PDB file of C-alpha atoms (C1' of nucleotides) in Angstrom:
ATOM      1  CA  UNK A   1     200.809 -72.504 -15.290  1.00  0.00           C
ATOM      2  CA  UNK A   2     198.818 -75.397 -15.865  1.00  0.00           C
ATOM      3  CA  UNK A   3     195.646 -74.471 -13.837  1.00  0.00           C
ATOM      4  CA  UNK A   4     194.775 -78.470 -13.629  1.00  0.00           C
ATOM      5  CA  UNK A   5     196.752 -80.763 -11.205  1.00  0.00           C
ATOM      6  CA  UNK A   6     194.544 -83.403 -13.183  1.00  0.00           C
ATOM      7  CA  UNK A   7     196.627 -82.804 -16.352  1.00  0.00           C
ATOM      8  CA  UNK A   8     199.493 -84.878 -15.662  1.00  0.00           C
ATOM      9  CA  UNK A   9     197.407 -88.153 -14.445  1.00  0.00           C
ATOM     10  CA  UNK A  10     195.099 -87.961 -17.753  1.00  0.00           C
ATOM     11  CA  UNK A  11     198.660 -87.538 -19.901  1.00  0.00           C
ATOM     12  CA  UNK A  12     199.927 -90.649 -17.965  1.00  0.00           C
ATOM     13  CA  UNK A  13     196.994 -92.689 -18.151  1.00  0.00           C
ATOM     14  CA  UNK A  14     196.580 -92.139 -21.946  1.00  0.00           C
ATOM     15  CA  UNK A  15     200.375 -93.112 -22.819  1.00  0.00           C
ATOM     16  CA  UNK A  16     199.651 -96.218 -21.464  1.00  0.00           C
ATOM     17  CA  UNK A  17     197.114 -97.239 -23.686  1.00  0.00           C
ATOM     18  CA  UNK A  18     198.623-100.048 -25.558  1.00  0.00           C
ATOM     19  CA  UNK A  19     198.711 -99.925 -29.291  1.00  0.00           C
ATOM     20  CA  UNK A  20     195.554-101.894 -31.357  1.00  0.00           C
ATOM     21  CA  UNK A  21     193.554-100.858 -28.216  1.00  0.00           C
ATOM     22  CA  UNK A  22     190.935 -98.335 -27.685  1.00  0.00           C
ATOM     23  CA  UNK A  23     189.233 -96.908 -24.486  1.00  0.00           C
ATOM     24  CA  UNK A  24     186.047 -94.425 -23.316  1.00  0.00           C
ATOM     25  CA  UNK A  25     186.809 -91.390 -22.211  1.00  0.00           C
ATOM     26  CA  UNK A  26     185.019 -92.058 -19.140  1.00  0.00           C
ATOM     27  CA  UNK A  27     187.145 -95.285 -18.935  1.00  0.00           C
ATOM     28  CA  UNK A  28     190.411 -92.975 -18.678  1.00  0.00           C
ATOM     29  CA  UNK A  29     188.965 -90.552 -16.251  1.00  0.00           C
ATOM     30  CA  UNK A  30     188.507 -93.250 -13.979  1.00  0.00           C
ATOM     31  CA  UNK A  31     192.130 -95.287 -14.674  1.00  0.00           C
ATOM     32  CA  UNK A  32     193.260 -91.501 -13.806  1.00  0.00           C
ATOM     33  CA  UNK A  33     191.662 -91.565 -10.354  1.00  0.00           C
ATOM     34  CA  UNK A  34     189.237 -89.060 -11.771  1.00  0.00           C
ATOM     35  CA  UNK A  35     185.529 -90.769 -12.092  1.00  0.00           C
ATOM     36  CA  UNK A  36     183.409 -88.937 -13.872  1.00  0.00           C
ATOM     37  CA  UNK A  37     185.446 -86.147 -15.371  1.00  0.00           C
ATOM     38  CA  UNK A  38     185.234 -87.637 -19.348  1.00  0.00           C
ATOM     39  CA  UNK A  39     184.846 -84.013 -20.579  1.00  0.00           C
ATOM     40  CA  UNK A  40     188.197 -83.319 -18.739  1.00  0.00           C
ATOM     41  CA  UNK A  41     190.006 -85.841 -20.638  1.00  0.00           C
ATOM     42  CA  UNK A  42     188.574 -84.279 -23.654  1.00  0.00           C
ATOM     43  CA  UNK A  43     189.674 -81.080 -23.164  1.00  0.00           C
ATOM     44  CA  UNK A  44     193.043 -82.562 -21.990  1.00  0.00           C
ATOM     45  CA  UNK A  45     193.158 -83.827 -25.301  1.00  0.00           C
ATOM     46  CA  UNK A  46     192.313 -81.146 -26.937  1.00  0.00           C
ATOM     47  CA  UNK A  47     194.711 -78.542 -25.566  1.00  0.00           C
ATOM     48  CA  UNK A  48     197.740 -81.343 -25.218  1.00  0.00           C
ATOM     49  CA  UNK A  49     201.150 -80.271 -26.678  1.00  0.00           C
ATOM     50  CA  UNK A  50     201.150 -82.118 -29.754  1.00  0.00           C
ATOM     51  CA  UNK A  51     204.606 -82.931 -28.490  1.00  0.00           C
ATOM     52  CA  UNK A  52     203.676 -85.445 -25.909  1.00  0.00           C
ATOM     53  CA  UNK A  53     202.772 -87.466 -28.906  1.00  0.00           C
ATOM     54  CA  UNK A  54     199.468 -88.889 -26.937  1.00  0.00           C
ATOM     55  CA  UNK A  55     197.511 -91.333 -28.455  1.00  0.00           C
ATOM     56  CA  UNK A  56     194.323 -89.789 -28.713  1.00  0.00           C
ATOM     57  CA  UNK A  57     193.127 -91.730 -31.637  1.00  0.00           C
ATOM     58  CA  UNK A  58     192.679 -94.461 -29.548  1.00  0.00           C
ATOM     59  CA  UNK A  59     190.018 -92.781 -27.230  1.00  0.00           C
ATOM     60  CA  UNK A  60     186.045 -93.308 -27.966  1.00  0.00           C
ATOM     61  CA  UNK A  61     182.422 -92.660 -26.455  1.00  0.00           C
ATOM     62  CA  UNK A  62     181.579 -95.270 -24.581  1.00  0.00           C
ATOM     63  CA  UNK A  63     179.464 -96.061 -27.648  1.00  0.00           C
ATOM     64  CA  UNK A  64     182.283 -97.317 -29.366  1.00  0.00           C
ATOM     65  CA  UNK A  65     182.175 -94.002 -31.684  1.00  0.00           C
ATOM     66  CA  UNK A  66     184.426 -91.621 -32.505  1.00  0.00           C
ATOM     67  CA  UNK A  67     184.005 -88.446 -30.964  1.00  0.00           C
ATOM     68  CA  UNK A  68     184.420 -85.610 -33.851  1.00  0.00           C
ATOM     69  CA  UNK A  69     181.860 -84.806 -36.664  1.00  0.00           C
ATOM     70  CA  UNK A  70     181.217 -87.156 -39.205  1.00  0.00           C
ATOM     71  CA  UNK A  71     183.343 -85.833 -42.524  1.00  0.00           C
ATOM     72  CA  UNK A  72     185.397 -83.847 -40.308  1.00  0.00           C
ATOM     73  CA  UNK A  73     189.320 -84.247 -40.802  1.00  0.00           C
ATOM     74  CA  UNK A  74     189.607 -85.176 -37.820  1.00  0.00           C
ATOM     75  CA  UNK A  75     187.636 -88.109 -37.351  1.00  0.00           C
ATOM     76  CA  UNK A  76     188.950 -89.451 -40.524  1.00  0.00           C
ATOM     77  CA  UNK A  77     192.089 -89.024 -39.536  1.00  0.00           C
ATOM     78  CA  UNK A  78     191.578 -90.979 -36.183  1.00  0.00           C
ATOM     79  CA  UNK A  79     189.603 -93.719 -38.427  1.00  0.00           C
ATOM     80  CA  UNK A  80     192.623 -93.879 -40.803  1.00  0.00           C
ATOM     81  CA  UNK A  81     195.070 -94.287 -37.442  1.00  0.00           C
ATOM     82  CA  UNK A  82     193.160 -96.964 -35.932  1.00  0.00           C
ATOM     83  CA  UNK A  83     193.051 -98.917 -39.353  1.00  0.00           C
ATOM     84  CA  UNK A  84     196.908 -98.700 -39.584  1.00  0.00           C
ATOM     85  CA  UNK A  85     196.652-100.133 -35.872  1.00  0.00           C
ATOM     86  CA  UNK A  86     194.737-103.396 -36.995  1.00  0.00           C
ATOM     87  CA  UNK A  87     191.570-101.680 -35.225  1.00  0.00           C
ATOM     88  CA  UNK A  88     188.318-102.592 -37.546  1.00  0.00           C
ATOM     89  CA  UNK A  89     186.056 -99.466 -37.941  1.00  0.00           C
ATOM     90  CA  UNK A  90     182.611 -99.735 -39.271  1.00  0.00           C
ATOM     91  CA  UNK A  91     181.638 -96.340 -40.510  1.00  0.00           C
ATOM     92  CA  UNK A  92     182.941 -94.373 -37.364  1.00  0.00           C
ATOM     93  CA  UNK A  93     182.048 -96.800 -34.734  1.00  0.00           C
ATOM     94  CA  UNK A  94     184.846 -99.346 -32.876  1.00  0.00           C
ATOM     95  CA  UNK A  95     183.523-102.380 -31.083  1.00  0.00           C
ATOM     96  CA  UNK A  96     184.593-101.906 -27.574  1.00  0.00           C
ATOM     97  CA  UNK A  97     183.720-105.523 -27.050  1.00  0.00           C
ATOM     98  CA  UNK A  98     187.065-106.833 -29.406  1.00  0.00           C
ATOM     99  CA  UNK A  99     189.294-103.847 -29.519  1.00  0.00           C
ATOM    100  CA  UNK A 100     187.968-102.391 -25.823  1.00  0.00           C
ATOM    101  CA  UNK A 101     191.612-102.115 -23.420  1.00  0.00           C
ATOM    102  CA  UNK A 102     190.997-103.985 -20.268  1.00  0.00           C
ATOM    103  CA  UNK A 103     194.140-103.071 -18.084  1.00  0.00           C
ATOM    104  CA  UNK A 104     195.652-106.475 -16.584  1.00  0.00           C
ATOM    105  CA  UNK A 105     196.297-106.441 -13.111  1.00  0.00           C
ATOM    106  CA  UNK A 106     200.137-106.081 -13.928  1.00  0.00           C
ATOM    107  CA  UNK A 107     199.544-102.807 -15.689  1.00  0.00           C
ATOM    108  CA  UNK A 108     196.935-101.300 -12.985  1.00  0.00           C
ATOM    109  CA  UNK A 109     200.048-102.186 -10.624  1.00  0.00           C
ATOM    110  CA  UNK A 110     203.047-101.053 -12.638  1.00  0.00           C
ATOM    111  CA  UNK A 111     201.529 -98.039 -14.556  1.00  0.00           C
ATOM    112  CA  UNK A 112     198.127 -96.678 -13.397  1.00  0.00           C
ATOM    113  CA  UNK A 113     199.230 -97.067  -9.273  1.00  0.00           C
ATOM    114  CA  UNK A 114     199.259 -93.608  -7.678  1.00  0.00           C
TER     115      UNK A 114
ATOM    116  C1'  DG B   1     179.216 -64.909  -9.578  1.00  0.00           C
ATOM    117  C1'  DC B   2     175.920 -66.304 -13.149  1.00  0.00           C
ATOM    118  C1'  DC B   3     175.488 -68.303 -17.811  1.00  0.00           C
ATOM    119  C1'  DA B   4     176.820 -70.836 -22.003  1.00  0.00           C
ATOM    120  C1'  DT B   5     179.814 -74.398 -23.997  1.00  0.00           C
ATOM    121  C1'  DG B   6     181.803 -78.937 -24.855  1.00  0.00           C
ATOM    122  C1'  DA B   7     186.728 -84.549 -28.509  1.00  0.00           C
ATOM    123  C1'  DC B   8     181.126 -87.002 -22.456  1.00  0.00           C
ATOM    124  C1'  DT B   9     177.763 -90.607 -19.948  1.00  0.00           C
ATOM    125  C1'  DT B  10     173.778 -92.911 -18.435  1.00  0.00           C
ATOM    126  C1'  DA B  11     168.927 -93.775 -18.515  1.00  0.00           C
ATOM    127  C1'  DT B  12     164.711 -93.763 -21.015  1.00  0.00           C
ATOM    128  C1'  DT B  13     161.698 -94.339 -24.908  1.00  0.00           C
TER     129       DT B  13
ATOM    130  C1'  DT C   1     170.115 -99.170 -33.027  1.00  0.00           C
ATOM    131  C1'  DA C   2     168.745 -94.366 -32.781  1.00  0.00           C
ATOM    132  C1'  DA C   3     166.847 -90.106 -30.690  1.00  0.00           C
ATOM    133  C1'  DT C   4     165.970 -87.374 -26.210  1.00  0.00           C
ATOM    134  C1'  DA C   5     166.721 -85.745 -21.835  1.00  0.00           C
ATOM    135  C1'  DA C   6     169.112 -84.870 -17.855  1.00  0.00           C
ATOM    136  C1'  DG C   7     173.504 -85.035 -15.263  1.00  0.00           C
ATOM    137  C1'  DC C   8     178.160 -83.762 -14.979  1.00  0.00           C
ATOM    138  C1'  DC C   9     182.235 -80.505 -14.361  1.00  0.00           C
ATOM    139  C1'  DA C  10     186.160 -77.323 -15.769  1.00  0.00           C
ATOM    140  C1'  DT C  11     186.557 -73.012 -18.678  1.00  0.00           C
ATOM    141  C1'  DG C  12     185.769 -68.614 -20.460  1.00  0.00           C
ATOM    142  C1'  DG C  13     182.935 -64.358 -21.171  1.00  0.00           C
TER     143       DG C  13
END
DNA sequence: GCCATGACTTATT
DNA sequence: TAATAAGCCATGG
């Protein structure tokens, strides 16, 4: 079975990223009650059921940039999603400053409580 | 159980 | 802003 109990939190916390919104890794790790785990959230991402339809387009570095390979299908995929989204990208960087998601207190309270 | 790896982060230069 | 280094932690060989 799933050998991480951590799973389902970083699933949760990552469907409630609203849309036009991006966030750090280490951002979600610690919405998930999980501070300094980023690289788990990655590899949550990365072995996901595509099923769970998870938004991991809108996840960054804290830099702002996207996490794959520049060229690599992948990153211009997630470029190409976050355009649709209304998300400005400048090459394959995001400025967390605009488009950063700063849970309200209503959606800490209603979503991210555990 | 030790070692290398990775969709990371922070501090330093 | 970019390049380096060191820290971090779950996985897999």
């Amino acid at each position: 079975m799933a050998s991480t109990q951590y799973h389902g939190q970083i699933v949760h916390t990552l469907s409630v990223i609203p849309l036009g919104r991006v966030a750090s890794y280490g951002q979600i790790a610690d919405l998930a009650g999980l501070p300094g785990r980023a690289r788990l959230v990655a590899r949550v991402l990365k072995t996901a059921d595509k099923q769970l339809a998870l938004p991991w387009h809108r996840v960054l570095r804290s830099s702002g940039q996207i996490a794959f390979a520049p060229g690599s299908d992948e990153a211009m995929e997630q470029r190409a999603r976050l355009l649709a989204e209304g998300v400005m990208v400048k090459g394959l960087r995001v400025d967390m400053a605009v488009y950063g998601w700063q849970p309200s207190l209503d959606e800490i309270l209603t979503k991210l409580a555990y």
